[in-house]
């Protein structure tokens, strides 16, 4: 059984995604992004979808809207961008209002598990969101239903090694309330949901390189030394989890 949407939303808005912590993450990832690689990585991934102009895309867990804005502005796509965190969406709405993309990007407060779309999207795109969702079977079925026949699903996500995990990693995952799969568990689940898997790739080495670049960014930020110290510590811990513990980063590309 999935948790009620309101419970998950308050968990996100009062925990990992308070307004202050979102803005702190954004300093590191770049304007309008809260995920590894910021705009550069998003551009590479959107290109992979090879969508024609005016194709319809769903950005699941759009955060501040960075990917959705890129899709509309640089790729001429029509984007429905949904997120469960009101804090994220409030900021995304402010940012959208400063663009001229309001008729191409549609922001909506929506739990991805509660989507009702059917055969509607040419592609579903999502960046580092599914770690928050426990019922991945229901999630993938819902997204498959939302896609048109032959529609594409592309996402990155925090993943893990097979259990048993090191104690520090278990404690971290519990404290964040994350629900992680191994890369091969994701592949199996995509297949059993009826997707054709094009790619299910361990991107952990790329993740480490991105963390190194992000650490450089943190060093150069004009911020209070206490904030810099906290961010540096967070990033060192993150790198230790991928280098010495059980955290992985996966890229998944599949078609309906
Ligand atoms: C790490 S952030 C990534 C944001 C954005 N995709 C990006 O690349 O900047 C994860 C996002 O997933 C959203 N999220 C978590 N659970 C969700 C759900 N059930 N439905 C929709 N969005 C969700 C969070 O509110 C948050 O904005």
mmCIF file of C-alpha atoms and ligand atoms in Angstrom:
data_model
loop_
_atom_site.group_PDB
_atom_site.id
_atom_site.type_symbol
_atom_site.label_atom_id
_atom_site.label_comp_id
_atom_site.label_asym_id
_atom_site.label_seq_id
_atom_site.Cartn_x
_atom_site.Cartn_y
_atom_site.Cartn_z
ATOM 1 C CA UNK A 1 0.000 0.000 0.000
ATOM 2 C CA UNK A 2 1.357 3.462 -0.923
ATOM 3 C CA UNK A 3 1.315 6.273 1.632
ATOM 4 C CA UNK A 4 -1.421 8.916 1.131
ATOM 5 C CA UNK A 5 -0.250 11.777 -1.118
ATOM 6 C CA UNK A 6 -0.634 14.406 1.658
ATOM 7 C CA UNK A 7 1.637 12.457 4.027
ATOM 8 C CA UNK A 8 4.373 12.153 1.414
ATOM 9 C CA UNK A 9 4.030 15.807 0.445
ATOM 10 C CA UNK A 10 4.470 17.063 4.021
ATOM 11 C CA UNK A 11 7.388 14.662 4.499
ATOM 12 C CA UNK A 12 9.091 16.234 1.444
ATOM 13 C CA UNK A 13 8.172 19.864 2.133
ATOM 14 C CA UNK A 14 9.148 19.820 5.789
ATOM 15 C CA UNK A 15 12.210 17.613 5.330
ATOM 16 C CA UNK A 16 14.505 17.377 2.328
ATOM 17 C CA UNK A 17 12.768 20.111 0.301
ATOM 18 C CA UNK A 18 12.252 23.110 2.558
ATOM 19 C CA UNK A 19 12.601 26.353 0.603
ATOM 20 C CA UNK A 20 16.027 26.994 2.143
ATOM 21 C CA UNK A 21 17.407 23.573 1.364
ATOM 22 C CA UNK A 22 16.099 23.696 -2.222
ATOM 23 C CA UNK A 23 17.862 27.028 -2.765
ATOM 24 C CA UNK A 24 21.061 25.620 -1.228
ATOM 25 C CA UNK A 25 20.983 22.567 -3.540
ATOM 26 C CA UNK A 26 20.349 24.858 -6.504
ATOM 27 C CA UNK A 27 23.534 26.833 -5.779
ATOM 28 C CA UNK A 28 25.465 23.625 -6.386
ATOM 29 C CA UNK A 29 23.521 22.084 -9.294
ATOM 30 C CA UNK A 30 22.914 25.310 -11.189
ATOM 31 C CA UNK A 31 19.931 27.595 -11.846
ATOM 32 C CA UNK A 32 16.599 25.721 -11.839
ATOM 33 C CA UNK A 33 18.176 22.308 -11.121
ATOM 34 C CA UNK A 34 18.244 20.009 -8.128
ATOM 35 C CA UNK A 35 19.864 16.968 -9.715
ATOM 36 C CA UNK A 36 23.331 15.760 -10.711
ATOM 37 C CA UNK A 37 24.893 17.444 -13.723
ATOM 38 C CA UNK A 38 22.396 20.325 -13.881
ATOM 39 C CA UNK A 39 21.576 21.753 -17.323
ATOM 40 C CA UNK A 40 24.476 20.026 -19.114
ATOM 41 C CA UNK A 41 23.434 16.532 -18.133
ATOM 42 C CA UNK A 42 19.750 17.326 -18.744
ATOM 43 C CA UNK A 43 20.512 18.535 -22.293
ATOM 44 C CA UNK A 44 22.399 15.308 -23.104
ATOM 45 C CA UNK A 45 19.517 13.202 -21.813
ATOM 46 C CA UNK A 46 16.792 15.170 -23.597
ATOM 47 C CA UNK A 47 18.768 14.735 -26.855
ATOM 48 C CA UNK A 48 18.668 10.965 -26.323
ATOM 49 C CA UNK A 49 14.870 11.060 -26.651
ATOM 50 C CA UNK A 50 15.177 12.303 -30.283
ATOM 51 C CA UNK A 51 11.721 13.849 -30.187
ATOM 52 C CA UNK A 52 10.261 15.901 -33.027
ATOM 53 C CA UNK A 53 9.177 19.496 -32.377
ATOM 54 C CA UNK A 54 5.826 19.776 -30.583
ATOM 55 C CA UNK A 55 6.061 16.271 -29.115
ATOM 56 C CA UNK A 56 4.330 15.998 -25.741
ATOM 57 C CA UNK A 57 6.515 15.174 -22.719
ATOM 58 C CA UNK A 58 5.743 14.533 -19.066
ATOM 59 C CA UNK A 59 8.511 15.625 -16.651
ATOM 60 C CA UNK A 60 7.878 13.632 -13.474
ATOM 61 C CA UNK A 61 9.133 15.365 -10.316
ATOM 62 C CA UNK A 62 10.140 18.484 -12.251
ATOM 63 C CA UNK A 63 11.543 20.298 -9.211
ATOM 64 C CA UNK A 64 12.374 23.900 -10.119
ATOM 65 C CA UNK A 65 11.540 23.225 -13.767
ATOM 66 C CA UNK A 66 15.053 23.346 -15.271
ATOM 67 C CA UNK A 67 14.608 20.349 -17.573
ATOM 68 C CA UNK A 68 11.078 21.351 -18.590
ATOM 69 C CA UNK A 69 12.248 24.868 -19.525
ATOM 70 C CA UNK A 70 15.122 23.411 -21.577
ATOM 71 C CA UNK A 71 12.774 21.013 -23.379
ATOM 72 C CA UNK A 72 10.463 23.850 -24.351
ATOM 73 C CA UNK A 73 13.107 26.451 -25.170
ATOM 74 C CA UNK A 74 15.839 24.396 -26.839
ATOM 75 C CA UNK A 75 13.866 21.443 -28.233
ATOM 76 C CA UNK A 76 10.501 23.023 -28.986
ATOM 77 C CA UNK A 77 8.606 20.416 -26.952
ATOM 78 C CA UNK A 78 5.304 20.741 -25.054
ATOM 79 C CA UNK A 79 5.820 19.801 -21.442
ATOM 80 C CA UNK A 80 3.552 18.863 -18.565
ATOM 81 C CA UNK A 81 5.758 19.180 -15.487
ATOM 82 C CA UNK A 82 4.460 17.677 -12.244
ATOM 83 C CA UNK A 83 5.797 17.680 -8.708
ATOM 84 C CA UNK A 84 4.486 16.708 -5.295
ATOM 85 C CA UNK A 85 6.388 19.328 -3.298
ATOM 86 C CA UNK A 86 4.538 22.642 -2.981
ATOM 87 C CA UNK A 87 7.829 24.345 -2.088
ATOM 88 C CA UNK A 88 9.388 23.205 -5.352
ATOM 89 C CA UNK A 89 6.346 24.172 -7.378
ATOM 90 C CA UNK A 90 6.060 27.632 -5.815
ATOM 91 C CA UNK A 91 9.637 28.356 -6.889
ATOM 92 C CA UNK A 92 9.105 26.730 -10.309
ATOM 93 C CA UNK A 93 6.044 28.946 -10.894
ATOM 94 C CA UNK A 94 8.067 32.060 -10.035
ATOM 95 C CA UNK A 95 10.782 30.982 -12.473
ATOM 96 C CA UNK A 96 8.303 30.102 -15.246
ATOM 97 C CA UNK A 97 6.698 33.547 -14.921
ATOM 98 C CA UNK A 98 10.099 35.077 -15.763
ATOM 99 C CA UNK A 99 10.268 33.159 -19.070
ATOM 100 C CA UNK A 100 8.154 33.297 -22.203
ATOM 101 C CA UNK A 101 7.384 29.614 -21.993
ATOM 102 C CA UNK A 102 4.053 29.708 -20.230
ATOM 103 C CA UNK A 103 2.156 28.244 -23.152
ATOM 104 C CA UNK A 104 4.657 25.386 -23.610
ATOM 105 C CA UNK A 105 5.339 24.360 -19.986
ATOM 106 C CA UNK A 106 2.413 23.432 -17.747
ATOM 107 C CA UNK A 107 3.273 23.047 -14.065
ATOM 108 C CA UNK A 108 0.973 20.978 -11.914
ATOM 109 C CA UNK A 109 0.874 19.815 -8.306
ATOM 110 C CA UNK A 110 0.504 16.082 -8.741
ATOM 111 C CA UNK A 111 1.651 12.831 -7.151
ATOM 112 C CA UNK A 112 3.038 10.727 -10.008
ATOM 113 C CA UNK A 113 1.299 7.669 -8.546
ATOM 114 C CA UNK A 114 -2.070 9.362 -9.045
ATOM 115 C CA UNK A 115 -1.673 10.221 -12.742
ATOM 116 C CA UNK A 116 -4.699 9.441 -14.897
ATOM 117 C CA UNK A 117 -3.315 10.098 -18.402
ATOM 118 C CA UNK A 118 -3.791 7.383 -21.017
ATOM 119 C CA UNK A 119 -1.895 6.976 -24.331
ATOM 120 C CA UNK A 120 -1.127 10.693 -24.149
ATOM 121 C CA UNK A 121 2.633 11.373 -23.954
ATOM 122 C CA UNK A 122 5.361 10.795 -26.538
ATOM 123 C CA UNK A 123 7.869 10.579 -23.698
ATOM 124 C CA UNK A 124 8.091 10.474 -19.938
ATOM 125 C CA UNK A 125 11.277 11.974 -18.478
ATOM 126 C CA UNK A 126 12.320 11.974 -14.846
ATOM 127 C CA UNK A 127 15.480 12.920 -12.981
ATOM 128 C CA UNK A 128 16.267 11.437 -9.583
ATOM 129 C CA UNK A 129 12.690 11.272 -8.350
ATOM 130 C CA UNK A 130 11.733 7.601 -8.150
ATOM 131 C CA UNK A 131 13.981 7.100 -5.086
ATOM 132 C CA UNK A 132 11.108 8.791 -3.217
ATOM 133 C CA UNK A 133 8.483 6.317 -4.475
ATOM 134 C CA UNK A 134 8.000 3.015 -2.679
ATOM 135 C CA UNK A 135 5.544 1.307 -5.038
ATOM 136 C CA UNK A 136 7.686 1.190 -8.162
ATOM 137 C CA UNK A 137 5.488 -1.456 -9.804
ATOM 138 C CA UNK A 138 2.492 0.877 -9.642
ATOM 139 C CA UNK A 139 4.666 3.820 -10.710
ATOM 140 C CA UNK A 140 5.958 2.114 -13.857
ATOM 141 C CA UNK A 141 2.506 0.771 -14.783
ATOM 142 C CA UNK A 142 1.017 4.250 -14.373
ATOM 143 C CA UNK A 143 3.725 5.800 -16.547
ATOM 144 C CA UNK A 144 3.334 3.088 -19.172
ATOM 145 C CA UNK A 145 -0.408 3.779 -19.349
ATOM 146 C CA UNK A 146 0.325 7.499 -19.756
ATOM 147 C CA UNK A 147 2.593 6.863 -22.765
ATOM 148 C CA UNK A 148 1.419 6.539 -26.351
ATOM 149 C CA UNK A 149 2.264 3.212 -28.042
ATOM 150 C CA UNK A 150 6.055 3.221 -28.715
ATOM 151 C CA UNK A 151 6.413 6.189 -26.315
ATOM 152 C CA UNK A 152 9.760 6.520 -24.506
ATOM 153 C CA UNK A 153 10.581 6.458 -20.804
ATOM 154 C CA UNK A 154 13.906 7.992 -19.758
ATOM 155 C CA UNK A 155 15.015 8.445 -16.168
ATOM 156 C CA UNK A 156 17.979 8.596 -13.853
ATOM 157 C CA UNK A 157 17.733 7.460 -10.251
ATOM 158 C CA UNK A 158 19.687 6.767 -7.114
ATOM 159 C CA UNK A 159 20.219 2.994 -7.014
ATOM 160 C CA UNK A 160 21.999 0.568 -4.731
ATOM 161 C CA UNK A 161 23.983 -2.636 -4.483
ATOM 162 C CA UNK A 162 22.160 -5.844 -3.573
ATOM 163 C CA UNK A 163 21.584 -6.247 0.195
ATOM 164 C CA UNK A 164 23.078 -6.684 2.764
ATOM 165 C CA UNK A 165 24.165 -3.030 2.864
ATOM 166 C CA UNK A 166 26.795 -1.414 5.019
ATOM 167 C CA UNK A 167 25.304 0.024 8.199
ATOM 168 C CA UNK A 168 26.095 3.657 7.320
ATOM 169 C CA UNK A 169 24.261 3.290 4.008
ATOM 170 C CA UNK A 170 21.204 1.630 5.595
ATOM 171 C CA UNK A 171 21.039 4.463 8.129
ATOM 172 C CA UNK A 172 21.276 7.090 5.394
ATOM 173 C CA UNK A 173 18.526 5.479 3.277
ATOM 174 C CA UNK A 174 16.251 5.149 6.333
ATOM 175 C CA UNK A 175 16.842 8.728 7.430
ATOM 176 C CA UNK A 176 15.890 10.020 3.955
ATOM 177 C CA UNK A 177 12.941 7.640 3.564
ATOM 178 C CA UNK A 178 14.325 6.492 0.191
ATOM 179 C CA UNK A 179 13.260 3.323 -1.643
ATOM 180 C CA UNK A 180 16.118 2.085 -3.801
ATOM 181 C CA UNK A 181 16.512 -0.711 -6.337
ATOM 182 C CA UNK A 182 19.588 -2.254 -7.903
ATOM 183 C CA UNK A 183 20.137 -1.572 -11.608
ATOM 184 C CA UNK A 184 19.178 -5.163 -12.434
ATOM 185 C CA UNK A 185 16.039 -5.022 -10.255
ATOM 186 C CA UNK A 186 14.969 -1.961 -12.262
ATOM 187 C CA UNK A 187 15.659 -3.768 -15.545
ATOM 188 C CA UNK A 188 13.582 -6.763 -14.409
ATOM 189 C CA UNK A 189 10.736 -4.534 -13.240
ATOM 190 C CA UNK A 190 10.715 -2.551 -16.489
ATOM 191 C CA UNK A 191 10.549 -5.811 -18.442
ATOM 192 C CA UNK A 192 7.815 -7.302 -16.276
ATOM 193 C CA UNK A 193 5.772 -4.088 -16.614
ATOM 194 C CA UNK A 194 5.872 -4.594 -20.376
ATOM 195 C CA UNK A 195 8.512 -2.023 -21.362
ATOM 196 C CA UNK A 196 11.223 -2.855 -23.886
ATOM 197 C CA UNK A 197 14.455 -1.899 -22.182
ATOM 198 C CA UNK A 198 16.836 -0.007 -24.471
ATOM 199 C CA UNK A 199 19.384 0.836 -21.783
ATOM 200 C CA UNK A 200 19.785 0.099 -18.061
ATOM 201 C CA UNK A 201 23.201 1.475 -17.237
ATOM 202 C CA UNK A 202 25.299 1.903 -14.110
ATOM 203 C CA UNK A 203 26.418 5.551 -14.238
ATOM 204 C CA UNK A 204 28.203 5.601 -10.875
ATOM 205 C CA UNK A 205 31.575 6.668 -12.352
ATOM 206 C CA UNK A 206 29.892 9.633 -14.071
ATOM 207 C CA UNK A 207 28.157 10.463 -10.773
ATOM 208 C CA UNK A 208 31.534 10.583 -8.990
ATOM 209 C CA UNK A 209 32.931 12.938 -11.636
ATOM 210 C CA UNK A 210 29.866 15.158 -11.341
ATOM 211 C CA UNK A 211 30.310 15.227 -7.542
ATOM 212 C CA UNK A 212 33.932 16.353 -8.026
ATOM 213 C CA UNK A 213 32.823 19.210 -10.298
ATOM 214 C CA UNK A 214 30.087 20.120 -7.798
ATOM 215 C CA UNK A 215 32.681 20.222 -4.991
ATOM 216 C CA UNK A 216 34.695 22.729 -7.077
ATOM 217 C CA UNK A 217 31.529 24.795 -7.448
ATOM 218 C CA UNK A 218 30.961 24.690 -3.678
ATOM 219 C CA UNK A 219 34.527 25.950 -3.108
ATOM 220 C CA UNK A 220 33.931 28.926 -5.386
ATOM 221 C CA UNK A 221 30.488 29.945 -4.048
ATOM 222 C CA UNK A 222 30.274 33.340 -2.345
ATOM 223 C CA UNK A 223 28.449 32.059 0.731
ATOM 224 C CA UNK A 224 28.717 32.025 4.492
ATOM 225 C CA UNK A 225 31.647 29.769 5.547
ATOM 226 C CA UNK A 226 29.287 27.756 7.762
ATOM 227 C CA UNK A 227 27.057 26.964 4.756
ATOM 228 C CA UNK A 228 30.117 26.083 2.671
ATOM 229 C CA UNK A 229 31.332 23.721 5.377
ATOM 230 C CA UNK A 230 27.919 22.016 5.589
ATOM 231 C CA UNK A 231 27.683 21.592 1.800
ATOM 232 C CA UNK A 232 31.275 20.311 1.576
ATOM 233 C CA UNK A 233 30.537 17.757 4.287
ATOM 234 C CA UNK A 234 27.340 16.637 2.499
ATOM 235 C CA UNK A 235 29.209 16.163 -0.771
ATOM 236 C CA UNK A 236 32.117 14.275 0.863
ATOM 237 C CA UNK A 237 29.605 11.957 2.521
ATOM 238 C CA UNK A 238 27.821 11.449 -0.797
ATOM 239 C CA UNK A 239 31.105 10.568 -2.534
ATOM 240 C CA UNK A 240 32.003 8.141 0.254
ATOM 241 C CA UNK A 241 28.631 6.415 -0.186
ATOM 242 C CA UNK A 242 29.241 5.810 -3.894
ATOM 243 C CA UNK A 243 32.989 5.053 -3.646
ATOM 244 C CA UNK A 244 33.127 2.934 -0.505
ATOM 245 C CA UNK A 245 29.548 1.936 0.243
ATOM 246 C CA UNK A 246 26.405 0.710 -1.540
ATOM 247 C CA UNK A 247 25.038 3.714 -3.440
ATOM 248 C CA UNK A 248 24.850 3.584 -7.266
ATOM 249 C CA UNK A 249 23.438 5.880 -9.952
ATOM 250 C CA UNK A 250 21.413 4.429 -12.833
ATOM 251 C CA UNK A 251 20.218 5.573 -16.247
ATOM 252 C CA UNK A 252 17.187 3.827 -17.762
ATOM 253 C CA UNK A 253 15.788 4.182 -21.259
ATOM 254 C CA UNK A 254 12.834 2.084 -22.364
ATOM 255 C CA UNK A 255 9.945 2.111 -24.806
ATOM 256 C CA UNK A 256 6.302 1.104 -24.482
HETATM 257 C C1 LIG B 1 16.045 15.395 -6.424
HETATM 258 S S1 LIG B 1 14.621 16.342 -6.814
HETATM 259 C C2 LIG B 1 14.836 16.464 -8.576
HETATM 260 C C3 LIG B 1 14.073 17.596 -9.191
HETATM 261 C C4 LIG B 1 14.189 17.719 -10.703
HETATM 262 N N1 LIG B 1 13.803 16.490 -11.363
HETATM 263 C C5 LIG B 1 15.562 18.140 -11.137
HETATM 264 O O1 LIG B 1 16.175 17.410 -11.934
HETATM 265 O O2 LIG B 1 16.025 19.209 -10.723
HETATM 266 C C6 LIG B 1 13.285 15.147 -6.659
HETATM 267 C C7 LIG B 1 11.919 15.742 -6.923
HETATM 268 O O3 LIG B 1 10.944 14.677 -6.936
HETATM 269 C C8 LIG B 1 9.739 15.189 -6.379
HETATM 270 N N2 LIG B 1 8.862 14.064 -5.981
HETATM 271 C C9 LIG B 1 9.077 13.174 -4.998
HETATM 272 N N3 LIG B 1 8.053 12.294 -4.925
HETATM 273 C C10 LIG B 1 7.165 12.626 -5.907
HETATM 274 C C11 LIG B 1 5.920 12.101 -6.328
HETATM 275 N N4 LIG B 1 5.355 11.033 -5.731
HETATM 276 N N5 LIG B 1 5.287 12.696 -7.373
HETATM 277 C C12 LIG B 1 5.830 13.778 -7.987
HETATM 278 N N6 LIG B 1 7.014 14.332 -7.606
HETATM 279 C C13 LIG B 1 7.683 13.770 -6.580
HETATM 280 C C14 LIG B 1 10.265 16.040 -5.227
HETATM 281 O O4 LIG B 1 9.286 16.917 -4.734
HETATM 282 C C15 LIG B 1 11.453 16.727 -5.878
HETATM 283 O O5 LIG B 1 11.085 17.927 -6.509
#
